[in-house]
mmCIF file of C-alpha atoms in Angstrom:
data_model
loop_
_atom_site.group_PDB
_atom_site.id
_atom_site.type_symbol
_atom_site.label_atom_id
_atom_site.label_comp_id
_atom_site.label_asym_id
_atom_site.label_seq_id
_atom_site.Cartn_x
_atom_site.Cartn_y
_atom_site.Cartn_z
ATOM 1 C CA MET A 22 -64.180 -49.722 -26.670
ATOM 2 C CA PRO A 23 -66.018 -52.595 -28.413
ATOM 3 C CA GLU A 24 -65.919 -52.664 -32.182
ATOM 4 C CA GLN A 25 -69.002 -51.812 -34.166
ATOM 5 C CA PRO A 26 -71.105 -54.722 -35.479
ATOM 6 C CA PRO A 27 -69.684 -56.023 -38.754
ATOM 7 C CA SER A 28 -70.926 -54.473 -41.968
ATOM 8 C CA ARG A 29 -71.175 -56.619 -45.076
ATOM 9 C CA ILE A 30 -71.004 -56.387 -48.838
ATOM 10 C CA ASP A 31 -72.876 -59.219 -50.531
ATOM 11 C CA LEU A 32 -71.582 -60.358 -53.929
ATOM 12 C CA THR A 33 -74.260 -62.950 -54.617
ATOM 13 C CA HIS A 34 -76.078 -60.828 -57.203
ATOM 14 C CA ASN A 35 -73.329 -58.346 -58.054
ATOM 15 C CA PRO A 36 -71.394 -59.757 -61.029
ATOM 16 C CA ALA A 37 -69.396 -56.561 -61.632
ATOM 17 C CA ALA A 38 -68.073 -56.493 -58.058
ATOM 18 C CA LEU A 39 -67.526 -60.238 -58.232
ATOM 19 C CA LYS A 40 -65.333 -59.821 -61.308
ATOM 20 C CA ALA A 41 -63.338 -57.062 -59.590
ATOM 21 C CA LEU A 42 -62.349 -59.486 -56.823
ATOM 22 C CA THR A 43 -61.044 -62.161 -59.180
ATOM 23 C CA HIS A 44 -57.670 -60.387 -59.092
ATOM 24 C CA PRO A 45 -55.524 -61.792 -56.245
ATOM 25 C CA LEU A 46 -53.834 -58.457 -55.474
ATOM 26 C CA ARG A 47 -57.199 -56.786 -54.912
ATOM 27 C CA VAL A 48 -58.178 -59.526 -52.488
ATOM 28 C CA ARG A 49 -54.881 -58.979 -50.636
ATOM 29 C CA LEU A 50 -55.271 -55.194 -50.537
ATOM 30 C CA LEU A 51 -58.798 -55.428 -49.199
ATOM 31 C CA GLY A 52 -57.675 -57.899 -46.541
ATOM 32 C CA LEU A 53 -54.834 -55.624 -45.423
ATOM 33 C CA LEU A 54 -57.122 -52.611 -45.090
ATOM 34 C CA ARG A 55 -59.563 -54.661 -43.032
ATOM 35 C CA SER A 56 -56.968 -56.129 -40.707
ATOM 36 C CA GLU A 57 -54.426 -53.315 -40.424
ATOM 37 C CA GLY A 58 -56.571 -50.200 -40.925
ATOM 38 C CA PRO A 59 -56.367 -47.261 -43.351
ATOM 39 C CA ALA A 60 -53.273 -46.896 -45.503
ATOM 40 C CA THR A 61 -51.925 -45.173 -48.577
ATOM 41 C CA ALA A 62 -51.044 -46.908 -51.817
ATOM 42 C CA SER A 63 -47.359 -46.489 -50.952
ATOM 43 C CA GLU A 64 -47.827 -48.076 -47.512
ATOM 44 C CA LEU A 65 -49.571 -51.044 -49.125
ATOM 45 C CA ALA A 66 -46.846 -51.488 -51.738
ATOM 46 C CA ALA A 67 -44.263 -52.834 -49.273
ATOM 47 C CA PRO A 68 -46.193 -55.800 -47.795
ATOM 48 C CA THR A 69 -47.528 -56.832 -51.211
ATOM 49 C CA GLY A 70 -44.243 -56.478 -53.108
ATOM 50 C CA GLU A 71 -45.916 -54.200 -55.655
ATOM 51 C CA THR A 72 -45.210 -50.672 -56.843
ATOM 52 C CA SER A 73 -47.290 -47.826 -55.462
ATOM 53 C CA ALA A 74 -48.573 -47.195 -58.997
ATOM 54 C CA SER A 75 -49.918 -50.758 -59.111
ATOM 55 C CA THR A 76 -51.548 -50.651 -55.675
ATOM 56 C CA SER A 77 -53.019 -47.224 -56.456
ATOM 57 C CA TYR A 78 -54.646 -48.540 -59.633
ATOM 58 C CA HIS A 79 -56.144 -51.588 -57.930
ATOM 59 C CA LEU A 80 -57.380 -49.512 -54.976
ATOM 60 C CA ARG A 81 -59.266 -47.283 -57.422
ATOM 61 C CA VAL A 82 -60.879 -50.385 -58.949
ATOM 62 C CA LEU A 83 -61.921 -51.564 -55.473
ATOM 63 C CA ALA A 84 -63.335 -48.117 -54.739
ATOM 64 C CA ARG A 85 -65.333 -48.134 -57.966
ATOM 65 C CA HIS A 86 -67.119 -51.281 -56.801
ATOM 66 C CA GLY A 87 -67.701 -50.144 -53.225
ATOM 67 C CA PHE A 88 -65.100 -52.251 -51.419
ATOM 68 C CA VAL A 89 -62.958 -49.341 -50.222
ATOM 69 C CA SER A 90 -63.390 -45.607 -49.723
ATOM 70 C CA GLU A 91 -61.138 -42.657 -49.029
ATOM 71 C CA ALA A 92 -60.077 -42.251 -45.400
ATOM 72 C CA PRO A 93 -59.292 -38.943 -43.664
ATOM 73 C CA ALA A 94 -55.882 -37.737 -44.829
ATOM 74 C CA ARG A 95 -53.119 -36.778 -42.398
ATOM 75 C CA ASP A 96 -51.979 -33.982 -44.729
ATOM 76 C CA ALA A 97 -52.991 -32.473 -48.054
ATOM 77 C CA ARG A 98 -50.431 -34.474 -50.027
ATOM 78 C CA GLU A 99 -51.571 -37.991 -49.271
ATOM 79 C CA ARG A 100 -54.529 -40.143 -50.270
ATOM 80 C CA ARG A 101 -55.480 -42.759 -47.714
ATOM 81 C CA TRP A 102 -57.867 -45.663 -48.204
ATOM 82 C CA GLN A 103 -60.043 -47.657 -45.826
ATOM 83 C CA ALA A 104 -62.211 -50.747 -46.134
ATOM 84 C CA ALA A 105 -65.867 -49.872 -46.622
ATOM 85 C CA HIS A 106 -67.087 -53.096 -44.975
ATOM 86 C CA THR A 107 -65.723 -55.604 -42.492
ATOM 87 C CA LEU A 108 -66.983 -58.704 -44.332
ATOM 88 C CA THR A 109 -67.530 -59.925 -47.879
ATOM 89 C CA THR A 110 -70.347 -62.449 -48.055
ATOM 90 C CA TRP A 111 -72.095 -64.528 -50.678
ATOM 91 C CA ASP A 112 -74.368 -67.518 -51.044
ATOM 92 C CA ASN A 113 -72.399 -70.300 -52.716
ATOM 93 C CA GLU A 114 -75.358 -71.918 -54.478
ATOM 94 C CA ALA A 115 -76.750 -68.666 -55.876
ATOM 95 C CA LEU A 116 -73.296 -67.298 -56.614
ATOM 96 C CA LEU A 117 -72.465 -70.126 -59.009
ATOM 97 C CA ASP A 118 -75.141 -68.808 -61.383
ATOM 98 C CA GLN A 119 -73.069 -65.637 -61.863
ATOM 99 C CA PRO A 120 -70.449 -65.346 -64.619
ATOM 100 C CA GLY A 121 -66.928 -65.588 -63.227
ATOM 101 C CA ALA A 122 -68.029 -67.268 -59.995
ATOM 102 C CA GLU A 123 -65.668 -70.227 -60.343
ATOM 103 C CA VAL A 124 -62.676 -67.936 -60.899
ATOM 104 C CA PHE A 125 -63.691 -65.788 -57.939
ATOM 105 C CA LEU A 126 -64.016 -68.763 -55.591
ATOM 106 C CA ALA A 127 -60.690 -70.232 -56.704
ATOM 107 C CA THR A 128 -58.931 -66.871 -56.287
ATOM 108 C CA THR A 129 -60.318 -66.113 -52.848
ATOM 109 C CA ARG A 130 -59.684 -69.625 -51.533
ATOM 110 C CA ARG A 131 -56.064 -69.575 -52.676
ATOM 111 C CA GLN A 132 -55.648 -66.164 -51.061
ATOM 112 C CA GLN A 133 -57.103 -67.535 -47.816
ATOM 113 C CA VAL A 134 -54.555 -70.356 -47.861
ATOM 114 C CA ASP A 135 -51.773 -67.800 -48.409
ATOM 115 C CA HIS A 136 -53.183 -65.705 -45.565
ATOM 116 C CA LEU A 137 -53.017 -68.715 -43.271
ATOM 117 C CA GLY A 138 -49.338 -69.186 -44.074
ATOM 118 C CA ARG A 139 -48.513 -65.523 -43.425
ATOM 119 C CA THR A 140 -50.503 -65.624 -40.189
ATOM 120 C CA LEU A 141 -48.621 -68.694 -38.972
ATOM 121 C CA ASP A 142 -45.293 -66.963 -39.667
ATOM 122 C CA ARG A 143 -46.441 -63.857 -37.802
ATOM 123 C CA HIS A 144 -47.837 -65.882 -34.885
ATOM 124 C CA GLU A 145 -44.565 -67.751 -34.404
ATOM 125 C CA ALA A 146 -42.531 -64.536 -34.651
ATOM 126 C CA ASP A 147 -44.768 -62.735 -32.139
ATOM 127 C CA LEU A 148 -44.467 -65.614 -29.664
ATOM 128 C CA ALA A 149 -40.694 -65.761 -30.050
ATOM 129 C CA ALA A 150 -40.382 -62.002 -29.545
ATOM 130 C CA GLY A 151 -42.603 -61.988 -26.440
ATOM 131 C CA ARG A 152 -45.314 -59.889 -28.047
ATOM 132 C CA LEU A 153 -47.979 -62.412 -27.001
ATOM 133 C CA ASP A 154 -48.944 -63.713 -23.593
ATOM 134 C CA PRO A 155 -47.326 -67.156 -23.089
ATOM 135 C CA ALA A 156 -50.825 -68.537 -22.440
ATOM 136 C CA TRP A 157 -51.375 -68.377 -26.199
ATOM 137 C CA ARG A 158 -48.844 -71.184 -26.695
ATOM 138 C CA ALA A 159 -51.380 -73.646 -25.302
ATOM 139 C CA ALA A 160 -54.519 -71.907 -26.560
ATOM 140 C CA ALA A 161 -53.519 -71.534 -30.210
ATOM 141 C CA HIS A 162 -54.216 -74.510 -32.452
ATOM 142 C CA LEU A 163 -54.176 -75.561 -36.076
ATOM 143 C CA ASP A 164 -56.000 -78.810 -36.786
ATOM 144 C CA ASP A 165 -56.904 -80.875 -39.810
ATOM 145 C CA TYR A 166 -58.959 -84.041 -39.939
ATOM 146 C CA GLU A 167 -61.376 -85.803 -42.256
ATOM 147 C CA VAL A 168 -65.007 -86.652 -41.586
ATOM 148 C CA ARG A 169 -67.735 -87.992 -43.857
ATOM 149 C CA LEU A 170 -70.598 -85.503 -44.244
ATOM 150 C CA THR A 171 -73.478 -84.825 -46.591
ATOM 151 C CA PRO A 172 -73.605 -81.444 -48.370
ATOM 152 C CA ALA A 173 -76.364 -80.382 -45.970
ATOM 153 C CA SER A 174 -74.270 -81.327 -42.932
ATOM 154 C CA ALA A 175 -71.197 -79.526 -44.262
ATOM 155 C CA ALA A 176 -73.249 -76.362 -44.765
ATOM 156 C CA GLU A 177 -74.741 -76.720 -41.282
ATOM 157 C CA LEU A 178 -71.275 -77.125 -39.774
ATOM 158 C CA GLY A 179 -70.160 -73.881 -41.388
ATOM 159 C CA ARG A 180 -73.180 -71.956 -40.130
ATOM 160 C CA GLU A 181 -72.845 -73.270 -36.573
ATOM 161 C CA PHE A 182 -69.110 -72.593 -36.436
ATOM 162 C CA THR A 183 -69.587 -69.025 -37.681
ATOM 163 C CA ALA A 184 -72.376 -68.352 -35.203
ATOM 164 C CA ARG A 185 -70.368 -69.731 -32.283
ATOM 165 C CA ALA A 186 -67.273 -67.730 -33.245
ATOM 166 C CA ALA A 187 -69.365 -64.538 -33.402
ATOM 167 C CA GLU A 188 -70.882 -65.325 -29.994
ATOM 168 C CA LEU A 189 -67.469 -65.795 -28.348
ATOM 169 C CA ALA A 190 -66.045 -62.701 -30.051
ATOM 170 C CA ALA A 191 -68.934 -60.568 -28.804
ATOM 171 C CA ARG A 192 -68.285 -61.814 -25.267
ATOM 172 C CA ASP A 193 -64.504 -61.406 -25.266
ATOM 173 C CA ASP A 194 -64.301 -58.129 -27.187
ATOM 174 C CA ALA A 195 -66.169 -56.221 -24.457
ATOM 175 C CA GLY A 196 -63.025 -54.638 -23.007
ATOM 176 C CA ASN A 197 -61.399 -57.896 -21.906
ATOM 177 C CA PRO A 198 -57.649 -57.173 -21.520
ATOM 178 C CA GLU A 199 -56.815 -60.837 -22.190
ATOM 179 C CA ALA A 200 -58.395 -60.738 -25.659
ATOM 180 C CA ALA A 201 -56.127 -60.590 -28.715
ATOM 181 C CA ARG A 202 -56.701 -60.591 -32.446
ATOM 182 C CA VAL A 203 -57.222 -64.196 -33.504
ATOM 183 C CA VAL A 204 -57.251 -65.209 -37.165
ATOM 184 C CA VAL A 205 -59.798 -68.009 -37.619
ATOM 185 C CA VAL A 206 -59.701 -70.048 -40.815
ATOM 186 C CA THR A 207 -62.240 -72.783 -41.556
ATOM 187 C CA ALA A 208 -62.531 -75.129 -44.499
ATOM 188 C CA ALA A 209 -64.851 -77.905 -45.588
ATOM 189 C CA LEU A 210 -63.515 -79.171 -48.907
ATOM 190 C CA PRO A 211 -64.966 -82.460 -50.163
ATOM 191 C CA VAL A 212 -62.762 -84.760 -52.206
ATOM 192 C CA ALA A 213 -63.835 -87.763 -54.240
ATOM 193 C CA ASP A 214 -62.932 -91.223 -53.001
ATOM 194 C CA ARG A 215 -60.133 -92.785 -55.010
ATOM 195 C CA PRO A 216 -60.967 -96.058 -56.766
ATOM 196 C CA ALA A 217 -60.035 -99.052 -54.644
ATOM 197 C CA ARG A 218 -56.925 -100.848 -55.843
ATOM 198 C CA ASP A 219 -57.598 -104.214 -57.410
ATOM 199 C CA ALA A 220 -55.926 -106.643 -55.033
ATOM 200 C CA GLU A 221 -56.167 -109.411 -57.638
ATOM 201 C CA ALA A 222 -54.348 -107.513 -60.396
ATOM 202 C CA PRO A 223 -50.852 -108.959 -60.985
ATOM 203 C CA GLU A 224 -47.953 -106.625 -60.430
ATOM 204 C CA ALA A 225 -45.841 -105.650 -63.426
ATOM 205 C CA PRO A 226 -42.551 -107.538 -63.560
ATOM 206 C CA ASP A 227 -39.478 -105.678 -62.376
ATOM 207 C CA ALA A 228 -37.540 -104.624 -65.484
ATOM 208 C CA GLY A 229 -34.352 -104.143 -63.460
ATOM 209 C CA PRO A 230 -32.168 -101.034 -63.379
ATOM 210 C CA ALA A 231 -32.106 -98.823 -66.437
ATOM 211 C CA GLN A 232 -29.074 -99.079 -68.672
ATOM 212 C CA ASP A 233 -27.151 -96.148 -70.109
ATOM 213 C CA GLY A 234 -29.227 -94.430 -72.741
ATOM 214 C CA GLU A 235 -32.505 -95.848 -71.431
ATOM 215 C CA THR A 236 -35.266 -93.901 -69.720
ATOM 216 C CA PRO A 237 -36.366 -95.511 -66.456
#
């Protein structure tokens, strides 16, 4: 059965919710509920390395800001949580006018890098254990390269990539038995050019090896 169209929570003009997601554990908890489905605070404690008291507290904070909600319980003793939306979105330019935006962006980007590492570990383990079709060995890829772009082109690249990924997902998710969950991570991170080295500058003379008692 195809999944429902993604629902979104937009943080662009929601500074209180934005502040709530500046905590890395909350970002991790929300990601786990979205990818793995409903869970209790105790079930979320193991993969995060936290106590159930800690995950319970942070889940309540997420609920207060509309990120998660209570899920149907399997018995009267448990409290299960589920993600309230499938996506968190924001507009970078407008978001930067909000207090705490820089901290939020830094936190979420670091969490995305951590997620990539955990996904790579899981991917390799699933291949080794035969849990994935061998065809994925050739189809999976992780690339990095540098190109020179303007800010407008970088933004356009992101929009086009997202649209194309959504188009392919809509096609392949329609009951195709060959389809599997694929974690897609994109990044466009500009870095400043380093100053060119002065080829004419004389090199410092070699002082020779450090003697006892000297700092090299």
